[in-house]
């Protein structure tokens, strides 16, 4: 697309980033303890935490990727918003209250409550890092799309520099601010995102006299696909359309319950009932925004045209930017781009904090030092871990910048659903779950999902693949969830029921269930709730 006037846009971005940095410094930790740094002492209000929780979910995929997929593939693209919206039901009914009442900071803490600490902390830490890196890469790829969208062809040479700059900023935010700063940035971003998304949707509907039928008819004409635009098949194609769609929806539906940064935020309120209320607030905001996202996607197809969008970005990541430029010119484009950058910065802050916490608390604190490290030492390691995670994610994002951010988010959800959710649910609801079952489930689900993606059309064998000139795509589905998720649950069950020393060693540590379904403390201690 043709870039806007960089002499106007770049100063706006600079002022925006400086203001965000001052917010972080203002809201940074006051006492310098690990509990404050990780979870804000667990004292956030449910409404405040719910808004921030919504902000954690609404990533670059929500603002850029999902509308882009809808603009390119019509009906198939709308499915990308269904899973994340419905996933709150899983979190609300199965996870929120029980997880809050039986964990300290991380997924590893939850599992170690009943199981042997070192193996499950290491396994949970490894899975957390993979999920967080995938999520971070998606955000930085979205930032690259923003750069090109704002600066046009001149921005293509700056994609790597922008990703590196955002990576450095997210590290700085976490090192200086911890959870308090991440919450503040998420709250501001969430309010702006809902307001901006709804406002842009209203502007689109106004073009069609608030007639959804007219919008869809125009989108069909602008797509170049005719009536097929509103039918299944454009995105996946071939005979595996239904399975591909089912696999992605399954990953999105289940995977949210295993996203480390969401689970970490559940621990930032005082009581389990507050955690439940936080999820309810987040679910309501998610539904509102995704309704707007559907309008944005069809509006982009109608007003900009699918072929124009595909020509500018084959993955569709710039569809919303093209739409903003068409509706409101340079001013609206700049406003939407600032909103998108706010989305990227806020999400990467939360995800980086979750990854750094897992490295410092699970791998360093529980596994390497066997719980003997002091809080101050762990805090130093957490800040150093943020630097390491940010650097790695930035480097990997350079190689993945041609991929649709919704695919990357879908992959992160698939890994979480395969490697984390089975162990988490077994650990909370099955008293005979063992350490061996946990490690088999986590490592097995992780390896299965990553291996299947490596052999999928997303990596090779197609023009839009990560390696388009190679073809080793022997697994037909683009998302591994349909196979990897059952594999994770099966391995967790097998590891627990097969005879062996692991099951006997866990017998003495197993928690029991009281008549109300709550667990008695049996493993590592859980910090008291205010």
XYZ file of N, CA and C in Angstrom, residues 288-479:
576
model
N -17.947 -8.471 22.380
C -18.200 -7.157 21.769
C -17.148 -6.854 20.708
N -15.890 -7.076 21.044
C -14.840 -6.727 20.086
C -14.870 -7.634 18.863
N -15.103 -8.925 19.049
C -15.078 -9.820 17.893
C -16.246 -9.585 16.950
N -17.370 -9.116 17.471
C -18.445 -8.702 16.576
C -17.979 -7.551 15.688
N -17.245 -6.612 16.296
C -16.686 -5.515 15.507
C -15.654 -6.029 14.511
N -14.840 -7.027 14.896
C -13.810 -7.559 14.013
C -14.412 -8.198 12.763
N -15.561 -8.865 12.907
C -16.234 -9.451 11.753
C -16.667 -8.357 10.781
N -17.187 -7.265 11.321
C -17.568 -6.132 10.472
C -16.340 -5.557 9.768
N -15.215 -5.468 10.477
C -13.989 -4.944 9.869
C -13.541 -5.828 8.712
N -13.606 -7.146 8.896
C -13.155 -8.046 7.843
C -13.995 -7.938 6.589
N -15.306 -8.000 6.745
C -16.172 -7.886 5.571
C -16.129 -6.471 4.988
N -15.944 -5.479 5.874
C -15.817 -4.107 5.378
C -14.575 -3.929 4.523
N -13.472 -4.572 4.906
C -12.253 -4.484 4.111
C -12.451 -5.120 2.744
N -13.133 -6.275 2.706
C -13.400 -6.917 1.413
C -14.292 -6.045 0.538
N -15.260 -5.388 1.167
C -16.213 -4.583 0.406
C -15.606 -3.275 -0.091
N -14.878 -2.588 0.777
C -14.408 -1.240 0.443
C -13.015 -1.222 -0.194
N -12.180 -2.170 0.164
C -10.817 -2.205 -0.382
C -10.704 -3.243 -1.489
N -11.277 -4.407 -1.261
C -11.202 -5.484 -2.243
C -10.206 -6.552 -1.825
N -10.624 -7.801 -1.945
C -9.764 -8.901 -1.528
C -8.479 -8.960 -2.332
N -8.558 -8.717 -3.618
C -7.357 -8.808 -4.452
C -6.339 -7.735 -4.092
N -6.816 -6.548 -3.775
C -5.908 -5.471 -3.370
C -5.215 -5.828 -2.055
N -5.992 -6.376 -1.128
C -5.433 -6.766 0.170
C -4.392 -7.857 -0.009
N -4.728 -8.894 -0.809
C -3.791 -9.989 -1.040
C -2.536 -9.511 -1.750
N -2.692 -8.557 -2.647
C -1.521 -8.018 -3.341
C -0.603 -7.249 -2.418
N -1.178 -6.573 -1.437
C -0.367 -5.817 -0.487
C 0.248 -6.722 0.571
N -0.521 -7.707 1.032
C -0.042 -8.637 2.059
C -0.752 -9.974 1.857
N -0.052 -10.990 1.328
C -0.699 -12.280 1.068
C -1.337 -12.891 2.305
N -0.834 -12.547 3.482
C -1.400 -13.078 4.719
C -2.588 -12.262 5.212
N -2.834 -11.084 4.622
C -3.965 -10.252 5.014
C -3.735 -9.383 6.229
N -2.488 -9.313 6.716
C -2.229 -8.585 7.958
C -2.449 -7.083 7.849
N -2.453 -6.531 6.623
C -2.614 -5.080 6.470
C -4.038 -4.688 6.086
N -4.982 -5.621 6.129
C -6.348 -5.331 5.687
C -6.974 -4.192 6.472
N -6.821 -4.202 7.803
C -7.432 -3.160 8.628
C -6.795 -1.804 8.348
N -5.497 -1.794 8.094
C -4.820 -0.535 7.785
C -5.302 0.019 6.448
N -5.426 -0.825 5.441
C -5.953 -0.387 4.148
C -7.377 0.139 4.289
N -8.148 -0.544 5.123
C -9.526 -0.112 5.359
C -9.565 1.256 6.036
N -8.715 1.458 7.044
C -8.682 2.740 7.743
C -8.284 3.869 6.798
N -7.306 3.604 5.933
C -6.881 4.625 4.972
C -7.999 4.963 3.999
N -8.790 3.949 3.605
C -9.885 4.186 2.665
C -10.996 5.011 3.311
N -11.268 4.756 4.590
C -12.372 5.449 5.259
C -11.990 6.851 5.709
N -10.824 6.976 6.344
C -10.478 8.254 6.963
C -9.147 8.841 6.566
N -8.490 8.257 5.571
C -7.223 8.814 5.115
C -6.097 8.633 6.126
N -5.111 9.513 6.024
C -3.894 9.384 6.830
C -4.163 9.507 8.321
N -5.095 10.376 8.705
C -5.361 10.590 10.126
C -5.899 9.321 10.785
N -6.913 8.692 10.162
C -7.481 7.483 10.733
C -6.488 6.327 10.675
N -5.720 6.257 9.598
C -4.695 5.218 9.497
C -3.685 5.331 10.629
N -3.261 6.533 10.930
C -2.311 6.743 12.025
C -2.924 6.346 13.358
N -4.206 6.706 13.554
C -4.873 6.356 14.812
C -4.979 4.840 14.974
N -5.362 4.140 13.902
C -5.481 2.681 13.965
C -4.116 2.044 14.164
N -3.101 2.582 13.515
C -1.750 2.034 13.672
C -1.255 2.209 15.106
N -1.520 3.368 15.703
C -1.144 3.569 17.106
C -1.869 2.570 18.010
N -3.156 2.332 17.715
C -3.919 1.364 18.484
C -3.318 -0.033 18.329
N -2.921 -0.361 17.092
C -2.320 -1.678 16.863
C -0.983 -1.814 17.572
N -0.177 -0.747 17.551
C 1.093 -0.793 18.274
C 0.848 -0.924 19.779
N -0.184 -0.250 20.276
C -0.522 -0.393 21.698
C -0.896 -1.831 22.006
N -1.651 -2.463 21.089
C -2.031 -3.856 21.263
C -0.801 -4.753 21.330
N 0.111 -4.554 20.388
C 1.327 -5.373 20.345
C 2.150 -5.193 21.612
N 2.388 -3.939 21.996
C 3.229 -3.666 23.155
C 2.630 -4.234 24.433
N 1.317 -4.085 24.594
C 0.683 -4.563 25.815
C 0.726 -6.078 25.914
N 0.429 -6.749 24.807
C 0.411 -8.209 24.843
C 1.808 -8.770 25.043
N 2.794 -8.222 24.337
C 4.144 -8.765 24.495
C 4.667 -8.528 25.908
N 4.217 -7.463 26.544
C 4.638 -7.237 27.929
C 4.135 -8.361 28.829
N 2.840 -8.695 28.691
C 2.279 -9.758 29.523
C 2.877 -11.116 29.225
N 3.071 -11.429 27.957
C 3.619 -12.734 27.585
C 5.078 -12.846 28.001
N 5.830 -11.772 27.813
C 7.237 -11.790 28.229
C 7.351 -11.979 29.733
N 6.461 -11.345 30.492
C 6.479 -11.522 31.942
C 6.209 -12.977 32.309
N 5.242 -13.617 31.629
C 4.948 -15.024 31.917
C 6.141 -15.910 31.598
N 6.800 -15.655 30.473
C 7.960 -16.458 30.100
C 9.112 -16.254 31.073
N 9.366 -14.992 31.436
C 10.451 -14.695 32.369
C 10.175 -15.303 33.746
N 8.914 -15.248 34.170
C 8.541 -15.842 35.460
C 8.786 -17.345 35.457
N 8.415 -17.997 34.362
C 8.614 -19.441 34.284
C 10.095 -19.801 34.292
N 10.897 -19.039 33.555
C 12.339 -19.299 33.553
C 12.931 -19.125 34.945
N 12.558 -18.040 35.605
C 13.144 -17.737 36.906
C 12.589 -18.615 38.015
N 11.269 -18.829 37.999
C 10.624 -19.527 39.113
C 10.611 -21.046 38.921
N 10.234 -21.508 37.717
C 10.145 -22.950 37.475
C 11.514 -23.582 37.249
N 12.241 -23.040 36.263
C 13.482 -23.696 35.843
C 14.643 -23.347 36.765
N 14.809 -22.061 37.075
C 15.918 -21.681 37.959
C 15.583 -21.962 39.427
N 14.444 -21.437 39.880
C 14.122 -21.545 41.297
C 13.805 -22.956 41.760
N 12.895 -23.639 41.055
C 12.449 -24.955 41.511
C 13.335 -26.091 41.015
N 13.803 -26.010 39.768
C 14.565 -27.128 39.208
C 16.065 -27.029 39.502
N 16.678 -25.920 39.146
C 18.136 -25.821 39.289
C 18.568 -25.632 40.738
N 17.896 -24.751 41.473
C 18.325 -24.486 42.856
C 17.480 -25.230 43.883
N 16.511 -26.047 43.438
C 15.666 -26.853 44.320
C 14.946 -26.000 45.364
N 14.554 -24.796 44.995
C 13.792 -23.939 45.887
C 14.611 -23.210 46.927
N 15.926 -23.208 46.803
C 16.779 -22.569 47.806
C 17.137 -21.122 47.459
N 16.820 -20.676 46.240
C 17.175 -19.310 45.837
C 16.335 -18.304 46.603
N 16.926 -17.188 46.969
C 16.200 -16.126 47.659
C 15.277 -15.401 46.685
N 14.296 -14.681 47.245
C 13.391 -13.919 46.402
C 14.104 -12.869 45.577
N 15.089 -12.205 46.169
C 15.821 -11.169 45.437
C 16.634 -11.771 44.300
N 17.226 -12.928 44.563
C 17.997 -13.580 43.505
C 17.083 -14.009 42.372
N 15.931 -14.539 42.691
C 14.981 -14.953 41.671
C 14.490 -13.762 40.864
N 14.328 -12.628 41.522
C 13.891 -11.423 40.828
C 14.929 -10.970 39.812
N 16.201 -11.050 40.180
C 17.282 -10.703 39.245
C 17.253 -11.636 38.040
N 17.063 -12.926 38.286
C 17.013 -13.902 37.202
C 15.802 -13.642 36.307
N 14.671 -13.254 36.892
C 13.472 -12.968 36.101
C 13.714 -11.808 35.142
N 14.375 -10.787 35.613
C 14.652 -9.638 34.744
C 15.650 -10.002 33.648
N 16.651 -10.796 33.989
C 17.593 -11.256 32.964
C 16.888 -12.167 31.959
N 15.949 -12.969 32.436
C 15.199 -13.860 31.557
C 14.354 -13.072 30.560
N 13.813 -11.940 30.994
C 13.031 -11.103 30.084
C 13.888 -10.635 28.911
N 15.131 -10.305 29.192
C 16.050 -9.884 28.127
C 16.293 -11.036 27.154
N 16.538 -12.225 27.689
C 16.813 -13.385 26.845
C 15.604 -13.752 25.985
N 14.434 -13.787 26.580
C 13.213 -14.147 25.843
C 12.921 -13.127 24.755
N 13.044 -11.846 25.079
C 12.793 -10.807 24.090
C 13.741 -10.888 22.912
N 15.004 -11.176 23.175
C 15.992 -11.279 22.101
C 15.697 -12.447 21.177
N 15.403 -13.599 21.752
C 15.123 -14.788 20.946
C 13.862 -14.595 20.105
N 12.809 -14.055 20.720
C 11.555 -13.837 19.992
C 11.750 -12.868 18.832
N 12.542 -11.841 19.034
C 12.788 -10.853 17.981
C 13.512 -11.484 16.802
N 14.506 -12.305 17.077
C 15.254 -12.955 16.003
C 14.376 -13.920 15.220
N 13.557 -14.682 15.915
C 12.685 -15.639 15.239
C 11.603 -14.933 14.421
N 11.155 -13.773 14.877
C 10.097 -13.052 14.169
C 10.547 -12.595 12.790
N 11.835 -12.341 12.624
C 12.355 -11.912 11.322
C 12.104 -12.988 10.267
N 12.253 -14.255 10.648
C 12.082 -15.348 9.692
C 10.618 -15.693 9.455
N 9.735 -15.295 10.343
C 8.323 -15.674 10.243
C 7.439 -14.519 9.805
N 8.016 -13.413 9.338
C 7.210 -12.214 9.118
C 6.238 -12.339 7.957
N 6.366 -13.370 7.097
C 5.429 -13.556 6.006
C 4.198 -14.350 6.387
N 4.150 -14.880 7.611
C 3.028 -15.713 8.044
C 1.908 -14.866 8.637
N 0.687 -15.337 8.465
C -0.453 -14.649 9.069
C -0.395 -14.789 10.584
N -0.618 -13.690 11.282
C -0.495 -13.728 12.733
C -1.566 -14.616 13.366
N -2.709 -14.763 12.706
C -3.729 -15.652 13.237
C -3.255 -17.105 13.224
N -2.499 -17.489 12.191
C -1.944 -18.845 12.176
C -0.975 -19.044 13.334
N -0.108 -18.061 13.575
C 0.864 -18.189 14.658
C 0.169 -18.270 16.014
N -0.867 -17.466 16.191
C -1.625 -17.538 17.436
C -2.322 -18.891 17.549
N -2.889 -19.368 16.433
C -3.528 -20.676 16.443
C -2.555 -21.781 16.813
N -1.319 -21.671 16.354
C -0.297 -22.654 16.705
C 0.034 -22.587 18.194
N 0.138 -21.377 18.736
C 0.394 -21.228 20.171
C -0.741 -21.860 20.981
N -1.979 -21.642 20.534
C -3.123 -22.257 21.209
C -3.051 -23.775 21.112
N -2.641 -24.300 19.950
C -2.566 -25.746 19.768
C -1.535 -26.369 20.700
N -0.391 -25.726 20.826
C 0.649 -26.239 21.726
C 0.160 -26.184 23.173
N -0.480 -25.071 23.546
C -1.011 -24.961 24.904
C -2.067 -26.027 25.174
N -2.945 -26.254 24.190
C -4.008 -27.250 24.363
C -3.464 -28.666 24.422
N -2.345 -28.916 23.756
C -1.781 -30.266 23.697
C -0.851 -30.561 24.857
N -0.061 -29.570 25.260
C 1.002 -29.816 26.232
C 0.667 -29.362 27.648
N -0.207 -28.362 27.799
C -0.465 -27.788 29.120
C -1.840 -28.166 29.655
N -2.870 -28.023 28.836
C -4.235 -28.246 29.320
C -4.458 -29.663 29.838
N -4.006 -30.721 29.134
C -4.242 -32.070 29.681
C -3.659 -32.253 31.076
N -2.400 -31.856 31.264
C -1.772 -32.000 32.585
C -2.475 -31.138 33.623
N -2.887 -29.937 33.229
C -3.541 -29.022 34.157
C -4.883 -29.583 34.625
N -5.698 -30.049 33.689
C -7.017 -30.585 34.060
C -6.895 -31.894 34.843
N -6.006 -32.765 34.409
C -5.776 -33.993 35.173
C -5.333 -33.668 36.601
N -4.416 -32.702 36.717
C -3.893 -32.352 38.033
C -4.952 -31.775 38.958
N -5.941 -31.102 38.392
C -6.973 -30.478 39.212
C -8.149 -31.404 39.514
N -8.394 -32.391 38.638
C -9.619 -33.174 38.774
C -9.410 -34.675 38.945
N -8.204 -35.187 38.767
C -7.982 -36.624 38.851
C -6.984 -36.918 39.957
N -7.449 -37.521 41.023
C -6.581 -37.732 42.185
C -5.499 -38.780 41.944
N -5.648 -39.624 40.904
C -4.650 -40.650 40.613
C -3.624 -40.205 39.573
N -3.646 -38.953 39.213
C -2.672 -38.414 38.249
C -1.280 -38.422 38.877
N -0.277 -38.814 38.098
C 1.070 -38.981 38.635
C 2.067 -38.055 37.957
N 3.244 -37.999 38.541
C 4.321 -37.199 37.958
C 4.674 -37.701 36.569
N 4.758 -39.012 36.423
C 5.057 -39.557 35.105
C 3.962 -39.197 34.102
N 2.707 -39.247 34.514
C 1.629 -38.851 33.629
C 1.752 -37.397 33.201
N 2.150 -36.531 34.150
C 2.315 -35.105 33.826
C 3.426 -34.887 32.818
N 4.568 -35.518 33.036
C 5.697 -35.300 32.118
C 5.425 -35.922 30.758
N 4.807 -37.109 30.724
C 4.456 -37.696 29.436
C 3.474 -36.801 28.677
N 2.505 -36.284 29.394
C 1.493 -35.438 28.762
C 2.110 -34.155 28.214
N 2.932 -33.499 29.026
C 3.496 -32.211 28.604
C 4.497 -32.395 27.471
N 5.485 -33.261 27.670
C 6.503 -33.433 26.628
C 5.907 -34.089 25.376
N 5.018 -35.062 25.576
C 4.410 -35.722 24.434
C 3.538 -34.793 23.616
N 2.696 -34.011 24.293
C 1.855 -33.062 23.579
C 2.670 -31.992 22.879
N 3.734 -31.547 23.539
C 4.598 -30.524 22.956
C 5.288 -31.034 21.707
N 5.918 -32.201 21.791
C 6.646 -32.754 20.649
C 5.703 -33.117 19.512
N 4.541 -33.669 19.839
C 3.587 -34.038 18.790
C 3.107 -32.817 18.018
N 2.718 -31.776 18.725
C 2.200 -30.583 18.054
C 3.272 -29.897 17.213
N 4.479 -29.770 17.747
C 5.549 -29.113 17.000
C 5.949 -29.940 15.780
N 6.041 -31.257 15.934
C 6.419 -32.116 14.811
C 5.381 -32.072 13.703
N 4.105 -32.106 14.069
C 3.053 -32.085 13.054
C 3.018 -30.758 12.310
N 3.266 -29.668 13.007
C 3.331 -28.371 12.324
C 4.497 -28.348 11.343
N 5.634 -28.907 11.761
C 6.792 -28.950 10.876
C 6.537 -29.727 9.603
N 5.611 -30.680 9.663
C 5.287 -31.497 8.493
C 4.008 -31.051 7.816
N 3.522 -29.853 8.156
C 2.241 -29.366 7.624
C 2.450 -28.416 6.455
N 1.373 -28.089 5.722
C 1.477 -27.129 4.616
C 1.845 -25.716 5.054
N 1.791 -25.436 6.338
C 2.185 -24.107 6.798
C 3.699 -23.905 6.721
N 4.451 -24.974 6.734
C 5.912 -24.862 6.716
C 6.474 -25.075 5.316
N 5.896 -25.979 4.539
C 6.403 -26.246 3.188
C 5.264 -26.690 2.288
N 5.555 -26.682 0.979
C 4.605 -27.250 0.034
C 3.552 -26.318 -0.508
N 3.591 -25.033 -0.152
C 2.616 -24.080 -0.693
C 3.274 -22.712 -0.843
N 2.643 -21.865 -1.659
C 3.220 -20.551 -1.935
C 3.262 -19.666 -0.708
N 2.356 -19.883 0.233
C 2.304 -19.053 1.439
C 3.006 -19.699 2.630
N 3.695 -20.807 2.413
C 4.366 -21.513 3.500
C 5.620 -20.764 3.949
N 6.109 -21.146 5.117
C 7.334 -20.544 5.635
C 8.517 -20.858 4.736
N 8.551 -22.069 4.162
C 9.603 -22.487 3.217
C 8.936 -22.875 1.899
N 8.547 -21.901 1.082
C 7.723 -22.187 -0.102
C 8.417 -23.011 -1.171
N 9.751 -23.016 -1.181
C 10.479 -23.725 -2.231
C 10.754 -25.186 -1.875
N 10.357 -25.616 -0.686
C 10.525 -26.995 -0.264
C 9.157 -27.641 -0.092
N 9.153 -28.962 -0.116
C 7.885 -29.670 0.050
C 8.113 -30.977 0.803
N 7.859 -30.943 2.109
C 7.876 -32.157 2.911
C 6.618 -32.197 3.792
N 5.528 -31.638 3.265
C 4.267 -31.554 4.005
C 3.517 -32.876 3.884
N 3.788 -33.799 4.793
C 3.109 -35.094 4.777
C 1.899 -35.116 5.702
N 1.806 -34.135 6.607
C 0.627 -34.011 7.462
C -0.319 -33.018 6.810
N -1.545 -33.399 6.482
C -2.396 -32.563 5.630
C -2.994 -31.335 6.305
N -3.106 -31.312 7.630
C -3.794 -30.225 8.316
C -2.836 -29.088 8.649
N -3.348 -27.878 8.656
C -2.516 -26.720 8.952
C -2.390 -26.466 10.448
N -3.300 -26.979 11.218
C -3.227 -26.859 12.667
C -3.226 -28.269 13.258
